[in-house]
Structure formats: structure tokens, C-alpha cells
PDB file of C-alpha atoms in Angstrom:
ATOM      1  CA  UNK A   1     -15.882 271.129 116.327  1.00 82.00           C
ATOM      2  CA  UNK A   2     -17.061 267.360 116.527  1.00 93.00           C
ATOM      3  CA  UNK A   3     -16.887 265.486 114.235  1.00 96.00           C
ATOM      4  CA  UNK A   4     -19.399 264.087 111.829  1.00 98.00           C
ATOM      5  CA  UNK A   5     -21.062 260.863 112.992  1.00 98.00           C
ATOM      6  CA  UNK A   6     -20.421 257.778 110.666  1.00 98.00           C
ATOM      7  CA  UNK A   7     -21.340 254.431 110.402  1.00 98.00           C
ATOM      8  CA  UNK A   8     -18.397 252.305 111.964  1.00 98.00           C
ATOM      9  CA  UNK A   9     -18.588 249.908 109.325  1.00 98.00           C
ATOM     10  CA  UNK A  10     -20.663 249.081 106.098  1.00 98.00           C
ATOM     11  CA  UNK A  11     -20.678 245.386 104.161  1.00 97.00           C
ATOM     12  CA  UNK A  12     -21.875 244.203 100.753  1.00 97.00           C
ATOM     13  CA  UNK A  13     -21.325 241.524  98.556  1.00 97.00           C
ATOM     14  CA  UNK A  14     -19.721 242.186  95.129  1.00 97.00           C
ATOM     15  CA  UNK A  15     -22.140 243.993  92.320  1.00 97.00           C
ATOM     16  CA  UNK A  16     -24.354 245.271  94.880  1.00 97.00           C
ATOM     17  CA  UNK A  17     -25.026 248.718  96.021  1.00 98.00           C
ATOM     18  CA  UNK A  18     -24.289 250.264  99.913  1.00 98.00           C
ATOM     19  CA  UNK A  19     -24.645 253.718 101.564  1.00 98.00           C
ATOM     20  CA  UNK A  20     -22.778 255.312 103.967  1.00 98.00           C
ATOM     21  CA  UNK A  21     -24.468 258.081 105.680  1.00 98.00           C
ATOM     22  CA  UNK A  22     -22.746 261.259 107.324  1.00 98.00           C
ATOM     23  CA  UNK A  23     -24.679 263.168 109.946  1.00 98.00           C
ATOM     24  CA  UNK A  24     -23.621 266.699 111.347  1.00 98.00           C
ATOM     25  CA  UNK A  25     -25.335 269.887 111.999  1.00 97.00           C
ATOM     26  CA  UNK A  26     -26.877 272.862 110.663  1.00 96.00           C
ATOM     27  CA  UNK A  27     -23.735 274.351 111.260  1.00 97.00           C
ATOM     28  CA  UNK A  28     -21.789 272.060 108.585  1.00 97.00           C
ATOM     29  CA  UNK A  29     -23.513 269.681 106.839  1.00 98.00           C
ATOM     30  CA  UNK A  30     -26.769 270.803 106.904  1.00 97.00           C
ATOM     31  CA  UNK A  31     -25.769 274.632 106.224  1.00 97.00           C
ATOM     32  CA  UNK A  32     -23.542 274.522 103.087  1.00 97.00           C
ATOM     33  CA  UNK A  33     -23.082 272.195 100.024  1.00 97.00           C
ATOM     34  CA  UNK A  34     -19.847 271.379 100.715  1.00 97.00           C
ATOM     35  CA  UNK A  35     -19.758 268.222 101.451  1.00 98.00           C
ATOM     36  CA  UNK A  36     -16.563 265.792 100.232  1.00 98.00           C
ATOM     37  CA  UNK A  37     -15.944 262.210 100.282  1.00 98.00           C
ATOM     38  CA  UNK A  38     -12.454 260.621 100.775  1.00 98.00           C
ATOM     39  CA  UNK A  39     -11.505 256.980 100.255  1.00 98.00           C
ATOM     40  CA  UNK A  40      -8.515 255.851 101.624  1.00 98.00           C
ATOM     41  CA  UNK A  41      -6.923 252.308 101.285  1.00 98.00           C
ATOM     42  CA  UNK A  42      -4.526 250.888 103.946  1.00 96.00           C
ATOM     43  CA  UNK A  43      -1.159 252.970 104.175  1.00 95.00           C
ATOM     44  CA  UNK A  44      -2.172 254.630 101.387  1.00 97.00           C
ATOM     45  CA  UNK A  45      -3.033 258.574 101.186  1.00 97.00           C
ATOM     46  CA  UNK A  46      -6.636 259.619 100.806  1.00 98.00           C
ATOM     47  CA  UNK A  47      -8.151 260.239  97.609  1.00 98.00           C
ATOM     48  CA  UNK A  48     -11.140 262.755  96.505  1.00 98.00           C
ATOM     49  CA  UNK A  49     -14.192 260.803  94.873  1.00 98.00           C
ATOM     50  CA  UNK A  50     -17.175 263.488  95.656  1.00 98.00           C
ATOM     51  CA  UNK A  51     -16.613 266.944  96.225  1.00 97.00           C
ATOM     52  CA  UNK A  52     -19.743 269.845  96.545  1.00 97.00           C
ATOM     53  CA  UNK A  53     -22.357 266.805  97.566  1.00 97.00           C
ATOM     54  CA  UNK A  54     -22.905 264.916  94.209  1.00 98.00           C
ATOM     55  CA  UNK A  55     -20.085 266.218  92.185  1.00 97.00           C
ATOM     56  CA  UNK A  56     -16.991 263.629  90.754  1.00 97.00           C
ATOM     57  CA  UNK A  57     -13.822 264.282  90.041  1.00 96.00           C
ATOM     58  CA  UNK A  58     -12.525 263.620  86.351  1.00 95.00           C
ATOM     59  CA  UNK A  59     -11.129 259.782  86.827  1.00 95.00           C
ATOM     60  CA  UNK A  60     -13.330 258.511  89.653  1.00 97.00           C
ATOM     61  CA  UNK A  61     -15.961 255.750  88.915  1.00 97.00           C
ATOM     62  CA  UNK A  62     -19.566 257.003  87.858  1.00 97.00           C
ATOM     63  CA  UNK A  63     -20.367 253.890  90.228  1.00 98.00           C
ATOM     64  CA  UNK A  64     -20.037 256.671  93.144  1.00 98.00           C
ATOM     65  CA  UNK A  65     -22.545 259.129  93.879  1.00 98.00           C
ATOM     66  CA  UNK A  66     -23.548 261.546  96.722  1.00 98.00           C
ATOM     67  CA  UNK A  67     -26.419 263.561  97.979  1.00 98.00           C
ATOM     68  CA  UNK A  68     -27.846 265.234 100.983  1.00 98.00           C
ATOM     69  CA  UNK A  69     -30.598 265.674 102.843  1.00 97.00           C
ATOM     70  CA  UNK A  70     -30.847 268.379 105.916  1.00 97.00           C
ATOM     71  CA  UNK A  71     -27.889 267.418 108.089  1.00 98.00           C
ATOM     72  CA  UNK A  72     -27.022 264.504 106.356  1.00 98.00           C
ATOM     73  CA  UNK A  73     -24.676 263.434 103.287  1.00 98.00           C
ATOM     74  CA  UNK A  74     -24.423 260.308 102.217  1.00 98.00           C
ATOM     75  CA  UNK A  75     -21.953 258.043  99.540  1.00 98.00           C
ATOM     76  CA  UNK A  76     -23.635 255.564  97.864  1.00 98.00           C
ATOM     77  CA  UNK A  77     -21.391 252.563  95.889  1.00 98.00           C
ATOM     78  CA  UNK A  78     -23.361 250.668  93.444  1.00 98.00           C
ATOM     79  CA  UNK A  79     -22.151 247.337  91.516  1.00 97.00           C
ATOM     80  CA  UNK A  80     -19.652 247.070  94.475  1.00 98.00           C
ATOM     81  CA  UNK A  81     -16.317 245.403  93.573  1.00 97.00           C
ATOM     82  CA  UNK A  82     -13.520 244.335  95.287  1.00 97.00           C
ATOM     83  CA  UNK A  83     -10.880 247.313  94.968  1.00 97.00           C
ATOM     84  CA  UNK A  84     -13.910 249.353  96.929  1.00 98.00           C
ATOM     85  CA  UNK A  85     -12.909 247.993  99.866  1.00 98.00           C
ATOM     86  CA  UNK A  86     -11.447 250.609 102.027  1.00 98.00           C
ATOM     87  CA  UNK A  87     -12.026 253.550 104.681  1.00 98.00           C
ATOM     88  CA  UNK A  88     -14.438 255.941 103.202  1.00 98.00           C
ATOM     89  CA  UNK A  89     -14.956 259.849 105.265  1.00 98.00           C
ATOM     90  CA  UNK A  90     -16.737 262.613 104.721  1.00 98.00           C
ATOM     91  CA  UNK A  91     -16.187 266.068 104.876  1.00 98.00           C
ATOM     92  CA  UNK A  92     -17.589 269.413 105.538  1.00 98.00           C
ATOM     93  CA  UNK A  93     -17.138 273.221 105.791  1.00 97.00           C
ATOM     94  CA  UNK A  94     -18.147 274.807 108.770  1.00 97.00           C
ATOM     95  CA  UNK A  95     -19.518 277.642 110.147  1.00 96.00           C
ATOM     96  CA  UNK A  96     -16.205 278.590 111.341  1.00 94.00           C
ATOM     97  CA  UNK A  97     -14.397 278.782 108.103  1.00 93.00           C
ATOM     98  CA  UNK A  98     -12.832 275.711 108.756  1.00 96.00           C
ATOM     99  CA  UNK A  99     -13.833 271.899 107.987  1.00 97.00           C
ATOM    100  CA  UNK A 100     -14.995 268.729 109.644  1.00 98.00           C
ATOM    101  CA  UNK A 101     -13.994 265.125 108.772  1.00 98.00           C
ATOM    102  CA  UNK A 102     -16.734 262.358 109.358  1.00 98.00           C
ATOM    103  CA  UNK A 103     -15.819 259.610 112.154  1.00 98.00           C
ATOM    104  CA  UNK A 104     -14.985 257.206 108.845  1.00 98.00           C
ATOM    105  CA  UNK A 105     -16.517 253.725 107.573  1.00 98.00           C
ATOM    106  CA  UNK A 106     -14.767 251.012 106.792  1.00 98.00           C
ATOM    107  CA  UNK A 107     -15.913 249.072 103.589  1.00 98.00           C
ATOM    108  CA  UNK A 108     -16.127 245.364 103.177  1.00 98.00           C
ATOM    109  CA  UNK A 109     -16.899 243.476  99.894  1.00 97.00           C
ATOM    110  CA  UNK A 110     -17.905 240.203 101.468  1.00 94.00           C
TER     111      UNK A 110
ATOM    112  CA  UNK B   1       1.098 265.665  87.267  1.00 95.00           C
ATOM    113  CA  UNK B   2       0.481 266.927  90.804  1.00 96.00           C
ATOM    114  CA  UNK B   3       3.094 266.290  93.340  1.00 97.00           C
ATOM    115  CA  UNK B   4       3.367 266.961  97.478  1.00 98.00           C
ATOM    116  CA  UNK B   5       5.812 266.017  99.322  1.00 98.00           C
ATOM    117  CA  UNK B   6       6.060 266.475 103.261  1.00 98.00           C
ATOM    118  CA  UNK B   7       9.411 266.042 105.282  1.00 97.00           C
ATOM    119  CA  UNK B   8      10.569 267.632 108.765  1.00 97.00           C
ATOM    120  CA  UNK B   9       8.666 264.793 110.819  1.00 97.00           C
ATOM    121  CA  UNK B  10      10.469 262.590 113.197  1.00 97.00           C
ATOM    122  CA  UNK B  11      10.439 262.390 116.895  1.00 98.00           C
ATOM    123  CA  UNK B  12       9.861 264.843 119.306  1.00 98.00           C
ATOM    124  CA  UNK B  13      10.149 265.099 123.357  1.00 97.00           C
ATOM    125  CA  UNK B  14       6.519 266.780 124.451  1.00 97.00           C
ATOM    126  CA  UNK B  15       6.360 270.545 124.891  1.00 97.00           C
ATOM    127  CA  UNK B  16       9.101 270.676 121.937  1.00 97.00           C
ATOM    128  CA  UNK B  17       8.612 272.068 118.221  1.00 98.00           C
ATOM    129  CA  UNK B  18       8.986 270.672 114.427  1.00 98.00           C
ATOM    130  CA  UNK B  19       8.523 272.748 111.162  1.00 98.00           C
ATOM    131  CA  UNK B  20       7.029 270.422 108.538  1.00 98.00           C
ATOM    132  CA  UNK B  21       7.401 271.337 104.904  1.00 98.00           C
ATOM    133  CA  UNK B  22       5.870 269.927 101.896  1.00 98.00           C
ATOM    134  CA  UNK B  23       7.041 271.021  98.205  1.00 98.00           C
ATOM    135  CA  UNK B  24       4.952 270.877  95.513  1.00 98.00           C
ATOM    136  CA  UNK B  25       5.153 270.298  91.780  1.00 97.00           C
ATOM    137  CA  UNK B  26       2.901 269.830  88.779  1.00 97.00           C
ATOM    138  CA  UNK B  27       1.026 272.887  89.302  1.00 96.00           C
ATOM    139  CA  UNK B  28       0.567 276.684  90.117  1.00 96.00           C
ATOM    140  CA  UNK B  29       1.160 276.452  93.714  1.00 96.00           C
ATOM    141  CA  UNK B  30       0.254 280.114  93.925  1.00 95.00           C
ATOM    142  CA  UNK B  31      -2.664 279.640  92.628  1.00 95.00           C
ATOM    143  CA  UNK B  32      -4.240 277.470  94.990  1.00 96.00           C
ATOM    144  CA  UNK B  33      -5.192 277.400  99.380  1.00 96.00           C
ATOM    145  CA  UNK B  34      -3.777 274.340 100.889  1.00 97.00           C
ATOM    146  CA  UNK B  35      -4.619 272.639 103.555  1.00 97.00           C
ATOM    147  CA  UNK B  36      -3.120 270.228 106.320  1.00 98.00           C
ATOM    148  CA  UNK B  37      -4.733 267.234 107.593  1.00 98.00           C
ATOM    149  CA  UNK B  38      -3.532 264.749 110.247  1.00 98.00           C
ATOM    150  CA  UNK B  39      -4.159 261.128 111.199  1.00 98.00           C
ATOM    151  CA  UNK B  40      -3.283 259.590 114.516  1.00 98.00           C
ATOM    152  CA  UNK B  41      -1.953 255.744 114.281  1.00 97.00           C
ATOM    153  CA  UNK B  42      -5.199 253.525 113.794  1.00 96.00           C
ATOM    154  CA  UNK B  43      -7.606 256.994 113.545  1.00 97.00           C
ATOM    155  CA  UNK B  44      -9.589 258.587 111.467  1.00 98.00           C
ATOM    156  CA  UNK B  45      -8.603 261.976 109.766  1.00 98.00           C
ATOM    157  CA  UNK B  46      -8.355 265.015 111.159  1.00 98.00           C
ATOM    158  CA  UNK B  47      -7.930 268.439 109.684  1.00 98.00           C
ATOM    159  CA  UNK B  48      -5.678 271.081 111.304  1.00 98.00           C
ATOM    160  CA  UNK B  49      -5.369 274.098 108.627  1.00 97.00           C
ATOM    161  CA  UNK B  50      -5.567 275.717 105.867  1.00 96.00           C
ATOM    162  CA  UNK B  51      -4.102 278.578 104.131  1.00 96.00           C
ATOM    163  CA  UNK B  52      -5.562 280.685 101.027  1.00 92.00           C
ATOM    164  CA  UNK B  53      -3.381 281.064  98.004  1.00 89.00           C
ATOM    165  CA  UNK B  54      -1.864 284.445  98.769  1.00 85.00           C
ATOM    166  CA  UNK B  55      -0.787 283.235 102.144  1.00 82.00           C
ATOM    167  CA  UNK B  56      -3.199 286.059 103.875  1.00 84.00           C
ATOM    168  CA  UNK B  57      -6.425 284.097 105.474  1.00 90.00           C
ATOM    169  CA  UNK B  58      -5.353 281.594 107.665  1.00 95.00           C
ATOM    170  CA  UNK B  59      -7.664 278.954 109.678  1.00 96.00           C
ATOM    171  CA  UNK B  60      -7.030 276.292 112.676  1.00 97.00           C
ATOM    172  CA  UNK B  61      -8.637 273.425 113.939  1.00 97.00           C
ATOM    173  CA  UNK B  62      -9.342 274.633 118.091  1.00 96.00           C
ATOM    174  CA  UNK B  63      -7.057 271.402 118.999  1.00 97.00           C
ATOM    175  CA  UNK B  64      -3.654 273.183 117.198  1.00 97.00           C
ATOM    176  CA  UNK B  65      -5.001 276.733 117.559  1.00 97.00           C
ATOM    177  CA  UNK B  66      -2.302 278.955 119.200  1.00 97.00           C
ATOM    178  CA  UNK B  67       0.085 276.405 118.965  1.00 98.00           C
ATOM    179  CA  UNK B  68       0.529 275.282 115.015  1.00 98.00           C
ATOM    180  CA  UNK B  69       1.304 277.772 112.068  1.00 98.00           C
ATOM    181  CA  UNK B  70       0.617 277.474 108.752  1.00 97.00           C
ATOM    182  CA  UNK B  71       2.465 279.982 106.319  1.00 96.00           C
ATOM    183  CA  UNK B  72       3.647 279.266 102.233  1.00 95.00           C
ATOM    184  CA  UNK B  73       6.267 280.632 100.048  1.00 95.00           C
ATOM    185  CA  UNK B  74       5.193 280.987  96.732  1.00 94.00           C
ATOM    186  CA  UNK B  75       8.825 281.455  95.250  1.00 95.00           C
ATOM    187  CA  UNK B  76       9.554 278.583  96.471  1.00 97.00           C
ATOM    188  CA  UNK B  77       6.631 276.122  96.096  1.00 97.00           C
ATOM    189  CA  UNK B  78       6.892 275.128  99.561  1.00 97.00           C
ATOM    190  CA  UNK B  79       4.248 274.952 102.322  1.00 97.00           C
ATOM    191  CA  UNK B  80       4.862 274.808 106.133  1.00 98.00           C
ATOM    192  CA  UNK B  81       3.413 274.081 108.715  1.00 98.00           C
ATOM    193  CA  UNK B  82       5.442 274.830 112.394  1.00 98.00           C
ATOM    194  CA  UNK B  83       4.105 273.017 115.418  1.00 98.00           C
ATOM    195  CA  UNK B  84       4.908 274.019 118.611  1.00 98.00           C
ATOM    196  CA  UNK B  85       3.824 273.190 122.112  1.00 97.00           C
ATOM    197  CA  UNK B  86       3.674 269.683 121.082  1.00 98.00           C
ATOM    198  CA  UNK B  87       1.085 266.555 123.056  1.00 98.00           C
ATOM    199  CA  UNK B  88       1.312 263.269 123.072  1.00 98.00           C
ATOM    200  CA  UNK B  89      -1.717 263.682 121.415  1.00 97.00           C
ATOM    201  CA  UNK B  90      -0.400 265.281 118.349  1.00 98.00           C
ATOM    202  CA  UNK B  91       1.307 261.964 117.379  1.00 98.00           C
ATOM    203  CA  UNK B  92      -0.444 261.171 113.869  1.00 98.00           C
ATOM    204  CA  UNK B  93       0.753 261.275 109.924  1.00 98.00           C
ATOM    205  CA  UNK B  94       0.696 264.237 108.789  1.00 98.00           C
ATOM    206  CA  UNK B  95      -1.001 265.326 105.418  1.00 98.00           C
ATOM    207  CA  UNK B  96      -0.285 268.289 102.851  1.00 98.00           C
ATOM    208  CA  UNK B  97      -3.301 268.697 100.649  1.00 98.00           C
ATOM    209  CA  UNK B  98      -4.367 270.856  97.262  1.00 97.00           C
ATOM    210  CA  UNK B  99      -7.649 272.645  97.474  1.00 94.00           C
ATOM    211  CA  UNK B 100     -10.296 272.067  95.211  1.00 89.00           C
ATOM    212  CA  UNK B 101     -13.711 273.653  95.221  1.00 84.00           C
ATOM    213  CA  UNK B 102     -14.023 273.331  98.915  1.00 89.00           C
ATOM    214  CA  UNK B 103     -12.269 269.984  98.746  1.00 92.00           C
ATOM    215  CA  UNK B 104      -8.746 268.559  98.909  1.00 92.00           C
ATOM    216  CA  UNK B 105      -8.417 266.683  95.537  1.00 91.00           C
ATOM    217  CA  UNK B 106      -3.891 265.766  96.004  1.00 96.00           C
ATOM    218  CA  UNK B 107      -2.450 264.120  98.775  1.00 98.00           C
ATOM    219  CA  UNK B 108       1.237 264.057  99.286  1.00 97.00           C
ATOM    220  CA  UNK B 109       2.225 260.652 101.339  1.00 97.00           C
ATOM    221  CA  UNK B 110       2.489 262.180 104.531  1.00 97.00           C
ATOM    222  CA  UNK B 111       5.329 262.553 107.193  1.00 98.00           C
ATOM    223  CA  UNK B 112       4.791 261.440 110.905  1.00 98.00           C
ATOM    224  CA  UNK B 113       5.604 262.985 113.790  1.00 98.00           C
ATOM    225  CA  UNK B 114       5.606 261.297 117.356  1.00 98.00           C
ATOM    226  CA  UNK B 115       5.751 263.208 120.094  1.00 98.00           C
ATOM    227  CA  UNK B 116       7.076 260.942 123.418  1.00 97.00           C
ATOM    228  CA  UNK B 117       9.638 261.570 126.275  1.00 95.00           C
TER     229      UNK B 117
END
């Protein structure tokens, strides 16, 4: 299983609003709605923001939202502040029963 | 509050074998799949298994397949994970994880294991 193709990196300056896009296949992304989003600060365990494509967690910022579109998922950040700064993945069931983490994007509030 | 945490990493000669375990607190573990997930030093996450809630239903990543096992004991909050075989390659942090509607929404801290002669 390969795993889901990322942007590498992704800048913004604070208060504005990025996206980070996740690309798979019919087979993951594109063939179930469940997709997840993990952001994960340096030495620091990951953390669930979106789970099922657009849905948050109880505790995590209404500044994140998710969607998808064919074989594509993407996180987008709006009124961007410091603390967002971080490695952000996605996440997908498969085909196989199993799951698929994205290549990950690194965040930088400029 | 939620709690996992892994132990039984530590370093390993290639072709040898480690059982991690991770204990949990906070909530009904037997209630719940959980999954592993690993991270090689400077990579991006992997996952490696998971395990439904009754410990039947078990599912590999094709890189650990034949090699790893995932099992639980309920009675004792405890999940495992025994790798065997072990690469070079297998040299990463390695994750417990809660399931959550097709999601893994706790973390423990994670327990590394470095495989090298």
C-alpha cells in the first residue's frame, strides 16, 4: 500500500488560511469517507483534529476543517496562528481493511 | 482521562525479536480496536496493525505481515504487539493508539526500538 501523496511543505503568515491536500486512490481515499487528519508537533505524539472527512473532535479548534473531493482530502487552517505550526498527515482506510498514512506536510507560520 | 503507555523497546541485533506492550487506563479497553503505528527517526508515520476489541479480526501492514503480532488481554488492559524477524528497517518509535470511528483519537508517547548489529 503506498502511501498518500502530500505536499512536502505548506507556509502562511499568521491569521491567514492554508490547505493541505492528500491524494490517493479509489481504493482509499477516493472509495470510503474515512479520511483522518493528525497533527503532530516535534517529539510530541500525534493528535486527532478531523476524523470521517469533515468531522472534529470535541476540543479541537473550529479553525480546522476537512473535505474531499474524488481521490482527494484536504485540511484547511484558517486565521493561522503560531501554535499551528507543526507536521500535519492524513489518513485513510483501505480496500484491504487496513489504513494508509499521507507522506505528511510540514506547517510554517511565517 | 485516557492513558497508553508502551514499554518493551530497546535495542535489538537484526533477525532478533521484542514484545512491546502498552497498558491502558481511563477507559473500557474492551470496548475498543487498537491500533499500532510506527515512525522511523526523521519519517513520516506509518501504520502496522490493528486489532478489533474482542481480540478476533486482526490486520497488518504487508511490510510487518508474517513477521509482527498483534494480540490484547482484556483482563489485563494491556495490548501487545511481538515483532519478530526484525530489519534495520524496522528502527522507528513505536505508537499504541485508541480507535475512534475509523480514526485513532489517543496516543500513548511511544517506545523505540532500534534494530542494529
Amino acid at each position: 500500500q503506498s502511501a498518500l501523496t502530500q505536499p512536502a511543505s505548506v507556509s502562511g503568515s499568521p491569521g491567514q488560511s492554508i490547505a493541505i491536500s492528500c491524494t490517493g486512490t479509489s481504493s482509499d481515499v477516493g472509495g470510503y469517507n474515512y479520511v483522518s487528519w493528525y497533527q503532530q508537533h516535534p517529539g510530541k505524539a500525534p493528535k486527532l483534529m478531523i476524523y470521517d472527512v469533515s468531522n472534529r473532535p470535541s476540543g479541537v479548534s473550529n479553525r480546522f476543517s476537512g473535505s474531499k473531493s474524488g481521490n482527494t482530502a484536504s485540511l484547511t487552517i484558517s486565521g493561522l496562528q503560531a501554535e499551528d505550526e507543526a507536521d500535519y498527515y492524513c489518513s485513510s482506510y483501505t480496500s484491504s481493511s487496513t489504513y494508509v498514512f499521507g507522506t505528511g506536510t510540514k506547517v510554517t507560520v511565517l | 482521562e485516557v492513558q497508553l503507555l508502551e514499554s518493551g523497546g530497546g535495542l535489538v541485533q537484526p533477525g532478533g525479536s521484542l514484545r512491546l506492550s502498552c497498558a491502558a487506563s481511563g477507559f473500557t479497553f474492551s470496548s475498543y480496536a487498537m491500533t499500532w503505528v510506527r515512525q522511523a527517526p526523521g519519517k513520516g508515520l506509518e501504520w502496522v496493525s490493528a486489532l478489533r476489541s474482542s481480540g478476533d479480526g486482526t490486520y497488518y501492514a504487508d511490510s510487518v505481515k508474517g513477521r509482527f503480532t498483534i494480540s490484547r488481554d482484556n483482563s489485563k488492559n494491556t495490548l501487545y504487539l511481538q515483532l519478530s524477524g526484525l530489519r534495520v528497517e524496522d528502527t522507528a518509535v513505536y505508537y499504541c493508539a485508541k480507535d475512534y470511528v475509523r480514526s485513532s483519537d489517543s496516543w500513548g508517547q511511544g517506545t523505540l526500538v532500534t534494530v542494529s548489529s
